[in-house]
Amino acid sequence: MTFLGYKLEPRTKPPGQVVFLYSFAAVLVALIITGFIFMAYGLNPFSAYATIIQKTLLNWRGFSQVLLKSVPILLAGVGLVLAFRAQFWNIGAEGQILAGAAAAAGVALFLPLPAPLTLPAMFLAGFIAGGLWGFLPAILKVRLGVNEIITTLMMNYIMLYIVRWLINGPWKGKLVRGFSESDKFPAQAVLPTFVGTRLNWPTLGIAILFVFFIFFLLSRMKLGFEIRMMGESPEAAHYAGVSFLTTTVLLVLLSAGAAGLAGVGEIAGIHKKLLEPTSISQGFGYTAIIVALLARGNPLATLATALLLGWVFASGDVMKVALRLPDQMTGVINGLLLLCIICIEPLLRYRLVRTKALPNSKFKETV
Amino acid sequence: MKKLIVLAALVLALAWAQDKPIVGFIYVGPVGDAGWTYAHDLGRQKLEKELGVKTIYIESVPEADAEAFIDQLVDEGASIIFTTSFGYGDGTLAAAERHPDVLFGHATGYMRAPNVMTYIAEMYQSYYINGLIAGALTESNKLGYVAAFPIPEVKRHIDAFAMGAKEVNPDATVEVRWLFNWFDPAGAKEATEALIAEGADVFAFTEDTPTVIQTAGEKGYPSFSHYASMYDFSPDTVASGQLTDWGTIYIDFVKGAMEGKYTNTNLQDLDYIWRYAEGASIAGAKPGMPINPVYEDALKAKMVNDSVLGEISVYDLVMKRIEQMTAGEFEPFTGPIVDRKGNEVYADGVVAPLGDLMGLEWAADNVVGDWDNEP
Amino acid sequence: MELELILNTIARALAFSTPLLWAALGEIYTERSGVVNLGVEGMMIMGAVVGFMVGQATGLPYLALLVAALVGTLMGLAHAFISITLNANQFVSGLSLTIFGLGLSGLLGRSYVGQPLNVAMKSVTVPFLSEIPLLGPALFTDQKLLTYAGLIMAIILWFFLNYTRWGMTLRSVGESPKAADTAGIPVNQVRYLAVAFGGLMAGVAGAYLSLAYRPSWGEGMTNGMGWIALALTIFALWDPLRAIGASFLFGAFFYLSFTKLQTVIAPELLTMMPYIMTIVALTVIALGQGKRAFGAPEALGIPYQRGER
């Protein structure tokens, strides 16, 4: 089809700046729709947005909340990018986060280590525990062909109940008057935070480093190449002698391990004790799926998508308090925003090209 | 320096006395949960109506985020803030340190500070009354209890219920099923069905929905309202219940703050544990209906022998106990009490101190079922 | 006593798994056409809230069911439009619809909290059949009509999928859209229908919860059932008949975790049982049949664009 001398031409890989520009436009459209919702609730949309921006971006305490929400979904999200690139549909980040948190809590509470070693040991334990929680689904998939979506989802529920068992049974605190949680961690097991905020910088640093590591792994390392090949054309990978078992296990250990690290950050940075699992992770493992999908397989892009979603959550909090919007409105607006972002996809898949044909050409293109 | 603080407090107190404070509430669920948060919101509405203060509430606040939301409430001008879930403890204390001028109340907690008090509308006395009724109404001598988590609060309620039942019916046992969830309607439904199948015929519970009442009601079995009135969900079978009125505490505290009785320096030892006597938790299917008229005749027909009151019908016993507890003259947890492992918990005539009850771990001797951390 | 436990388990597993079965059947058809719908949870909860609202306003639970099905269908169409016409990421689309539905349902239902449904769906006891010893009380006593309808639906859908021309069309679209297209099948239209149908079934599943299972509205009352239904779709190997078995098994273990077994096994471990058993069952199937057992539709999750490749 042509129109005024232009036609739509399919393209396979849109350049990064186009994706960014279009995504930005989509967010803008969502914000305009949300503005109308604000109006329906009797709010001036401009002052409503001014409030939100002021309280989330222009003030350090507010912005630290944005980062606080972004860190766990960034770590778990970039791990999922890796898994999704290999067509391993890991829905189990939520359980892997909890596994990491539980293991770190075990180290903090029961392993007598010299103070400077405690935190590194917690991160290591969390990484390994998260990874191991992804191990069974990986083995079952490669060896027996059991669908990983279902096993990883089930593993989430199982870990949830394991943590509940720990805090009600063997790890229940001695000083908590019978409530279901562990004792507080000793000071050496607590991550330092930026002054005046609850944001701990070690996990933020680890998350950013991990993003670049995954980027490097996928673009420069043999394992990354094998992962990509396995995902993009399993047959070719097979002929090239890629060991599906080893590669899958390694990639899942990394992917699930990243989620485990996120769990350590939450538990050692914010909660400082093992507690009710739905409080440890507020669905971060599921939000991470969106982070990874919006990043379209690009590990570096998770930096943007995690920050965007972190901002959306922090804004939702502001809407609840400063704008007095009902809590459920946050869900409605988040849903709309995501729908807008993905609806630009057809635009990305085509570009406008000037055709030689005249506007009234009888020549018909099939698009 | 200290004088200055006192002076500042005084000025603040005066300021409060003149213009009314803004009171903030942090809720753990949506007000639409028909359970815990709903009951707190009824209390908030009562506070607003009675004292004419402005309130702001925030629903569904994750427990770890309390601190951030408190900051925002303070930004909005709140000078009194109630955090209505146990899990908000750490966040409340941390925020209280950052906002020393603001008064805080933390529900069901135990950690206090000069500007943080704790409070609870304690229901065990109502559960005891419910137990008296349940023990009289059961035909199978099996009472069902669908419970959320094995923590002292829930254990105390189960024990009070079981002790009430035993008082009027020595053969009555309480079968406990654990959900390991505060909110799990499907679990509550299936647990009730399982208890029915195993012969239980009267039901009490700790869960955030009226599911147990609806499920038991379908089969015609009596049950008890929890937190707020659930009478409408099965008018013919809700025998009584535990009705909390958080409003009593909210009004008392805010009034005290407005009059300068409570300031940001004297809350360290303020712990509201309000029960029957203060009207914070009373027994009833709905307000004004301590016993559902449907069961009046059955309860009047059932006679028991009380060592003090002599031959008395369960109906009269219930009314007597309500009267006594309202006057603060009766305490269900009075010895001799022996737990189900045979240990003596309280000797004859000893009244359990409140502090003990807040950390209760033992199981009454007619409780059947798994019991974590049993001493 | 043990026999009684088994019979009760059968009866309760049927009742509890009814919404899982309806939603899973819908998702099976959706996925058989080659589209994944992660919005099941959102569609279920919209069905639940709208069903309750209409039921409360009219006192006609079956009319309410119809409207709930319609709302589910509309949400299904939205998913179809985004993932088929716009060819956008269907996983994100489904997830967004779930988030959106959970929010909107809470908003719509705000004023209905704390109200029992005036006229709920009645339980039925099938005459004659309920008098069969043992199985009568287990299968045919005090169940909801939708429970039986779900079982019948599964059989019809299974027959339709495997033995009719339409069913073959649906399968071919999910297995090899290109070949189907060449054969003159309007691939995207078929997918539209299948996705809308999946939404309809999810709407019914949600309405069962608020009109029959627990006749009231509570925010978030689906409580993750939509996700379980998605898992059961895979567990059932995309086969409507096996969906009966899969959802029944899940329901049975769910019920058992609240029975007197709690006095034998620690309840916090027992509550994990349905999830563990799902993995175990899948592993056993795989050990028995090898990798071939898990034939997902070949083109599942892959959009079809004419002229590509």
Coordinates of C-alpha atoms in Angstrom, one line a residue, chain B:
Chain B
M1 CA 17.1 21.5 76.1
K2 CA 14.6 19.2 77.7
K3 CA 12.6 22.2 78.7
L4 CA 12.6 23.3 75.1
I5 CA 11.2 20.0 74.0
V6 CA 8.5 20.1 76.6
L7 CA 7.7 23.6 75.5
A8 CA 7.6 22.6 71.9
A9 CA 5.3 19.7 72.8
L10 CA 3.1 22.1 74.7
V11 CA 2.9 24.5 71.8
L12 CA 2.1 21.6 69.5
A13 CA -0.5 20.3 71.9
L14 CA -2.1 23.7 72.0
A15 CA -2.0 23.9 68.3
W16 CA -3.8 20.6 68.1
A17 CA -6.4 21.8 70.6
Q18 CA -7.2 24.7 68.4
D19 CA -7.3 23.3 64.9
K20 CA -8.1 19.7 64.5
P21 CA -5.3 17.3 63.6
I22 CA -5.1 15.3 60.4
V23 CA -5.1 11.6 61.2
G24 CA -3.4 9.2 58.9
F25 CA -4.1 5.5 58.6
I26 CA -2.0 2.8 56.9
Y27 CA -3.9 -0.3 56.0
V28 CA -2.4 -3.6 55.0
G29 CA -5.3 -4.7 52.7
P30 CA -8.0 -3.0 50.7
V31 CA -11.0 -1.7 52.8
G32 CA -12.8 -4.2 50.6
D33 CA -11.4 -7.2 52.3
A34 CA -14.5 -7.4 54.5
G35 CA -12.2 -8.5 57.3
W36 CA -9.2 -6.9 59.2
T37 CA -8.8 -3.7 57.2
Y38 CA -12.6 -3.2 56.8
A39 CA -12.9 -3.3 60.6
H40 CA -10.2 -0.7 61.0
D41 CA -11.9 1.5 58.4
L42 CA -15.1 1.4 60.3
G43 CA -13.2 2.6 63.3
R44 CA -11.7 5.4 61.1
Q45 CA -15.1 6.5 60.0
K46 CA -16.4 6.5 63.6
L47 CA -13.4 8.7 64.6
E48 CA -14.1 11.1 61.8
K49 CA -17.8 11.4 62.7
E50 CA -17.3 11.7 66.4
L51 CA -14.4 14.1 66.6
G52 CA -14.8 15.8 63.3
V53 CA -11.1 15.3 62.5
K54 CA -9.9 14.9 58.9
T55 CA -8.5 11.5 58.1
I56 CA -6.4 10.1 55.3
Y57 CA -6.1 6.4 54.7
I58 CA -3.9 4.4 52.4
E59 CA -4.9 0.9 51.4
S60 CA -2.8 -2.1 50.5
V61 CA 0.5 -0.9 51.8
P62 CA 3.2 -3.6 51.6
E63 CA 4.6 -4.1 55.1
A64 CA 8.1 -3.2 54.0
D65 CA 6.9 0.1 52.6
A66 CA 5.3 1.6 55.7
E67 CA 8.2 3.9 56.3
A68 CA 8.0 5.5 52.8
F69 CA 4.2 5.9 53.1
I70 CA 4.5 7.5 56.6
D71 CA 6.9 10.1 55.1
Q72 CA 4.2 10.9 52.5
L73 CA 1.5 11.1 55.1
V74 CA 3.6 13.5 57.1
D75 CA 4.1 15.5 53.9
E76 CA 0.3 15.7 53.6
G77 CA 0.1 17.2 57.1
A78 CA -0.8 14.2 59.2
S79 CA 0.2 14.7 62.9
I80 CA -1.2 11.4 64.2
I81 CA -0.6 8.2 62.3
F82 CA -2.0 4.7 62.9
T83 CA -0.2 1.8 61.3
T84 CA -2.6 -1.1 61.4
S85 CA -0.6 -4.3 61.0
F86 CA 2.0 -6.1 63.0
G87 CA 4.5 -6.1 60.1
Y88 CA 4.7 -2.3 60.1
G89 CA 6.6 -2.3 63.4
D90 CA 10.1 -1.6 62.1
G91 CA 8.9 0.9 59.6
T92 CA 6.8 2.8 62.2
L93 CA 9.7 3.0 64.7
A94 CA 12.2 4.2 62.0
A95 CA 9.8 6.8 60.7
A96 CA 8.9 7.9 64.3
E97 CA 12.5 8.7 64.9
R98 CA 12.6 10.8 61.7
H99 CA 9.4 12.6 62.6
P100 CA 9.6 13.2 66.4
D101 CA 6.7 15.7 66.3
V102 CA 4.2 13.1 65.0
L103 CA 2.3 10.7 67.3
F104 CA 2.1 7.1 66.2
G105 CA 0.0 4.2 67.1
H106 CA 1.1 0.7 66.0
A107 CA -1.6 -2.0 66.1
T108 CA -0.8 -5.4 67.6
G109 CA 2.8 -4.5 68.1
Y110 CA 5.0 -4.5 71.2
M111 CA 7.8 -2.0 70.3
R112 CA 7.2 1.5 71.6
A113 CA 9.0 4.9 71.7
P114 CA 8.3 8.3 73.2
N115 CA 6.1 9.0 70.3
V116 CA 4.9 5.5 69.4
M117 CA 2.2 3.7 71.4
T118 CA 0.8 0.3 70.7
Y119 CA -2.8 -0.8 70.7
I120 CA -5.0 -3.8 70.1
A121 CA -8.7 -4.5 70.3
E122 CA -8.3 -7.9 71.9
M123 CA -10.9 -10.5 71.1
Y124 CA -10.2 -13.5 73.3
Q125 CA -13.0 -12.6 75.8
S126 CA -15.5 -12.7 72.9
Y127 CA -14.1 -16.0 71.7
Y128 CA -14.7 -17.3 75.2
I129 CA -18.3 -16.3 75.0
N130 CA -18.5 -17.8 71.6
G131 CA -17.1 -21.0 73.1
L132 CA -19.8 -21.2 75.7
I133 CA -22.4 -20.9 72.9
A134 CA -20.7 -23.4 70.7
G135 CA -20.3 -26.0 73.4
A136 CA -24.0 -25.8 74.1
L137 CA -25.0 -26.0 70.4
T138 CA -22.9 -28.9 69.2
E139 CA -24.5 -32.2 68.9
S140 CA -21.4 -34.1 67.7
N141 CA -19.2 -32.5 70.4
K142 CA -16.8 -31.5 67.7
L143 CA -16.2 -27.9 67.0
G144 CA -14.3 -26.7 64.0
Y145 CA -11.7 -23.9 64.0
V146 CA -10.2 -22.6 60.7
A147 CA -7.1 -20.8 61.7
A148 CA -4.7 -18.5 59.8
F149 CA -1.2 -18.8 61.4
P150 CA 0.1 -20.5 64.6
I151 CA 1.0 -17.3 66.4
P152 CA 0.1 -16.3 70.0
E153 CA -2.8 -14.1 68.9
V154 CA -4.5 -16.9 67.1
K155 CA -3.6 -19.6 69.6
R156 CA -5.0 -17.4 72.4
H157 CA -8.3 -17.2 70.6
I158 CA -8.5 -20.9 69.9
D159 CA -7.7 -21.6 73.6
A160 CA -10.3 -19.1 74.8
F161 CA -12.9 -20.6 72.5
A162 CA -12.0 -24.2 73.6
M163 CA -12.1 -23.2 77.3
G164 CA -15.6 -21.7 76.9
A165 CA -16.8 -24.8 75.1
K166 CA -15.4 -27.0 77.8
E167 CA -17.1 -25.0 80.6
V168 CA -20.5 -26.0 79.4
N169 CA -19.7 -29.2 77.7
P170 CA -16.8 -31.3 79.0
D171 CA -16.9 -33.6 76.0
A172 CA -16.5 -30.8 73.4
T173 CA -13.2 -30.8 71.4
V174 CA -12.0 -28.1 69.0
E175 CA -10.5 -29.4 65.8
V176 CA -8.1 -26.9 64.3
R177 CA -7.1 -26.6 60.6
W178 CA -4.3 -24.2 59.6
L179 CA -4.4 -22.2 56.4
F180 CA -1.0 -20.5 56.6
N181 CA -2.6 -17.5 55.1
W182 CA -4.6 -14.5 56.4
F183 CA -6.5 -14.3 53.1
D184 CA -7.4 -17.6 51.4
P185 CA -11.1 -18.0 50.7
A186 CA -10.7 -21.2 48.8
G187 CA -8.6 -22.7 51.6
A188 CA -11.1 -21.6 54.2
K189 CA -13.9 -23.1 52.2
E190 CA -12.2 -26.5 51.7
A191 CA -11.0 -26.6 55.3
T192 CA -14.6 -26.0 56.5
E193 CA -15.9 -28.7 54.1
A194 CA -13.3 -31.1 55.5
L195 CA -14.2 -30.3 59.1
I196 CA -17.9 -30.9 58.2
A197 CA -17.1 -34.2 56.6
E198 CA -15.2 -35.2 59.7
G199 CA -18.2 -34.4 61.9
A200 CA -17.7 -30.9 63.2
D201 CA -21.0 -29.0 63.5
V202 CA -20.1 -25.5 64.9
F203 CA -17.5 -23.2 63.4
A204 CA -15.2 -20.4 64.5
F205 CA -12.3 -19.0 62.5
T206 CA -9.5 -16.5 61.9
E207 CA -9.4 -15.6 58.2
D208 CA -10.1 -12.4 56.4
T209 CA -13.3 -13.3 54.6
P210 CA -16.8 -14.6 55.5
T211 CA -16.2 -17.8 53.7
V212 CA -16.4 -20.1 56.8
I213 CA -19.8 -18.5 57.7
Q214 CA -21.2 -19.0 54.2
T215 CA -19.9 -22.6 53.9
A216 CA -21.2 -23.7 57.3
G217 CA -24.4 -21.7 56.7
E218 CA -25.2 -23.6 53.5
K219 CA -25.4 -26.8 55.6
G220 CA -27.2 -25.1 58.5
Y221 CA -24.3 -25.2 60.9
P222 CA -23.8 -22.3 63.4
S223 CA -20.7 -20.1 63.1
F224 CA -19.4 -16.8 64.5
S225 CA -18.8 -13.4 63.0
H226 CA -15.1 -12.4 62.9
Y227 CA -13.7 -8.8 63.2
A228 CA -16.9 -7.1 62.0
S229 CA -20.5 -8.2 61.6
M230 CA -20.9 -11.0 59.1
Y231 CA -24.5 -11.6 60.1
D232 CA -25.9 -10.7 56.7
F233 CA -23.9 -13.6 55.1
S234 CA -26.0 -16.2 56.9
P235 CA -28.7 -14.6 59.2
D236 CA -30.1 -17.9 60.3
T237 CA -26.8 -19.5 61.4
V238 CA -24.5 -16.7 62.7
A239 CA -24.9 -17.5 66.4
S240 CA -22.7 -14.8 67.8
G241 CA -19.2 -13.6 67.0
Q242 CA -16.3 -11.3 67.8
L243 CA -17.0 -7.7 66.9
T244 CA -14.1 -5.4 67.2
D245 CA -14.6 -1.6 67.5
W246 CA -11.2 -0.1 66.8
G247 CA -13.0 3.3 66.9
T248 CA -13.1 3.2 70.7
I249 CA -9.3 3.3 70.8
Y250 CA -8.9 5.8 67.9
I251 CA -11.3 8.2 69.5
D252 CA -9.8 7.9 72.9
F253 CA -6.2 8.4 71.7
V254 CA -7.0 11.3 69.3
K255 CA -9.1 13.0 71.9
G256 CA -6.2 12.5 74.4
A257 CA -3.8 14.0 71.9
M258 CA -6.1 16.9 71.2
E259 CA -6.4 17.6 74.9
G260 CA -2.7 17.4 75.4
K261 CA -2.8 14.3 77.5
Y262 CA -0.8 12.4 75.0
T263 CA 2.3 14.0 73.6
N264 CA 5.4 13.0 71.6
T265 CA 7.2 12.4 74.9
N266 CA 4.9 10.2 76.9
L267 CA 3.9 7.3 74.8
Q268 CA 6.7 4.9 75.8
D269 CA 4.5 3.0 78.2
L270 CA 1.2 3.5 76.5
D271 CA -0.2 0.1 75.5
Y272 CA -3.9 -0.1 74.8
I273 CA -5.0 -3.6 75.3
W274 CA -8.7 -3.0 75.2
R275 CA -11.3 -5.7 75.7
Y276 CA -14.8 -6.1 76.7
A277 CA -14.8 -3.6 79.5
E278 CA -13.8 -0.8 77.1
G279 CA -16.1 -2.0 74.4
A280 CA -13.3 -2.6 72.0
S281 CA -14.3 -6.2 71.4
I282 CA -17.6 -7.6 72.2
A283 CA -19.5 -10.8 71.4
G284 CA -22.2 -10.6 68.9
A285 CA -23.6 -11.8 65.6
K286 CA -23.9 -8.1 64.8
P287 CA -23.9 -4.9 66.9
G288 CA -26.8 -5.2 69.4
M289 CA -27.2 -8.9 69.0
P290 CA -25.0 -10.8 71.4
I291 CA -26.9 -14.0 70.7
N292 CA -28.8 -14.7 67.5
P293 CA -32.5 -15.2 68.5
V294 CA -32.6 -18.3 66.4
Y295 CA -30.5 -20.1 69.0
E296 CA -32.1 -18.5 72.1
D297 CA -34.3 -21.4 72.9
A298 CA -31.7 -24.0 72.5
L299 CA -29.3 -22.1 74.8
K300 CA -32.1 -21.6 77.4
A301 CA -32.9 -25.3 77.4
K302 CA -29.3 -26.3 78.0
M303 CA -28.6 -26.3 81.8
V304 CA -25.1 -26.4 83.3
N305 CA -23.8 -26.4 86.8
D306 CA -21.5 -23.6 87.8
S307 CA -19.5 -23.8 91.0
V308 CA -20.4 -20.2 91.9
L309 CA -23.6 -19.5 90.0
G310 CA -25.2 -22.9 90.6
E311 CA -27.6 -24.5 88.1
I312 CA -27.9 -22.1 85.3
S313 CA -28.9 -22.1 81.6
V314 CA -26.2 -21.4 79.0
Y315 CA -28.2 -18.4 77.9
D316 CA -28.1 -16.9 81.3
L317 CA -24.5 -17.9 81.8
V318 CA -23.5 -16.1 78.6
M319 CA -25.4 -13.0 79.7
K320 CA -23.9 -13.2 83.2
R321 CA -20.4 -13.5 81.8
I322 CA -20.9 -10.6 79.4
E323 CA -22.1 -8.5 82.4
Q324 CA -19.1 -9.6 84.5
M325 CA -16.5 -8.9 81.8
T326 CA -18.1 -5.6 81.0
A327 CA -17.6 -4.7 84.6
G328 CA -14.1 -6.2 84.6
E329 CA -15.0 -8.8 87.2
F330 CA -14.4 -12.0 85.2
E331 CA -11.4 -13.3 83.4
P332 CA -11.6 -16.5 81.3
F333 CA -7.9 -17.3 81.7
T334 CA -8.1 -18.0 85.4
G335 CA -6.5 -21.1 87.0
P336 CA -6.6 -23.9 87.4
I337 CA -5.6 -24.4 83.8
V338 CA -3.8 -27.5 82.6
D339 CA -2.6 -27.6 79.0
R340 CA -3.1 -30.6 76.7
K341 CA 0.3 -31.9 77.5
G342 CA -0.7 -32.1 81.2
N343 CA 1.5 -29.1 82.3
E344 CA -0.1 -26.9 84.9
V345 CA -0.2 -23.4 83.3
Y346 CA -1.9 -21.5 86.1
A347 CA -2.7 -22.7 89.6
D348 CA -6.1 -22.5 91.1
G349 CA -7.3 -18.9 91.4
V350 CA -4.4 -17.3 89.5
V351 CA -5.5 -14.9 86.8
A352 CA -3.3 -14.9 83.7
P353 CA -1.3 -11.7 83.4
L354 CA -2.1 -9.8 80.1
G355 CA 1.6 -10.0 79.2
D356 CA 1.5 -13.8 79.4
L357 CA -1.5 -14.0 77.2
M358 CA 0.1 -11.8 74.5
G359 CA 2.8 -14.4 74.2
L360 CA 0.6 -17.5 74.7
E361 CA 1.9 -20.7 73.2
W362 CA 0.2 -23.6 75.0
A363 CA -2.9 -25.5 73.8
A364 CA -6.0 -26.0 75.9
D365 CA -6.6 -29.7 76.7
N366 CA -9.6 -30.1 74.4
V367 CA -7.8 -28.7 71.3
V368 CA -7.1 -31.3 68.6
G369 CA -4.7 -30.7 65.8
D370 CA -1.2 -29.6 64.8
W371 CA 0.3 -26.9 67.1
D372 CA 3.6 -25.3 66.3
N373 CA 6.0 -24.3 69.1
E374 CA 4.0 -26.1 71.7
P375 CA 5.8 -25.8 75.1

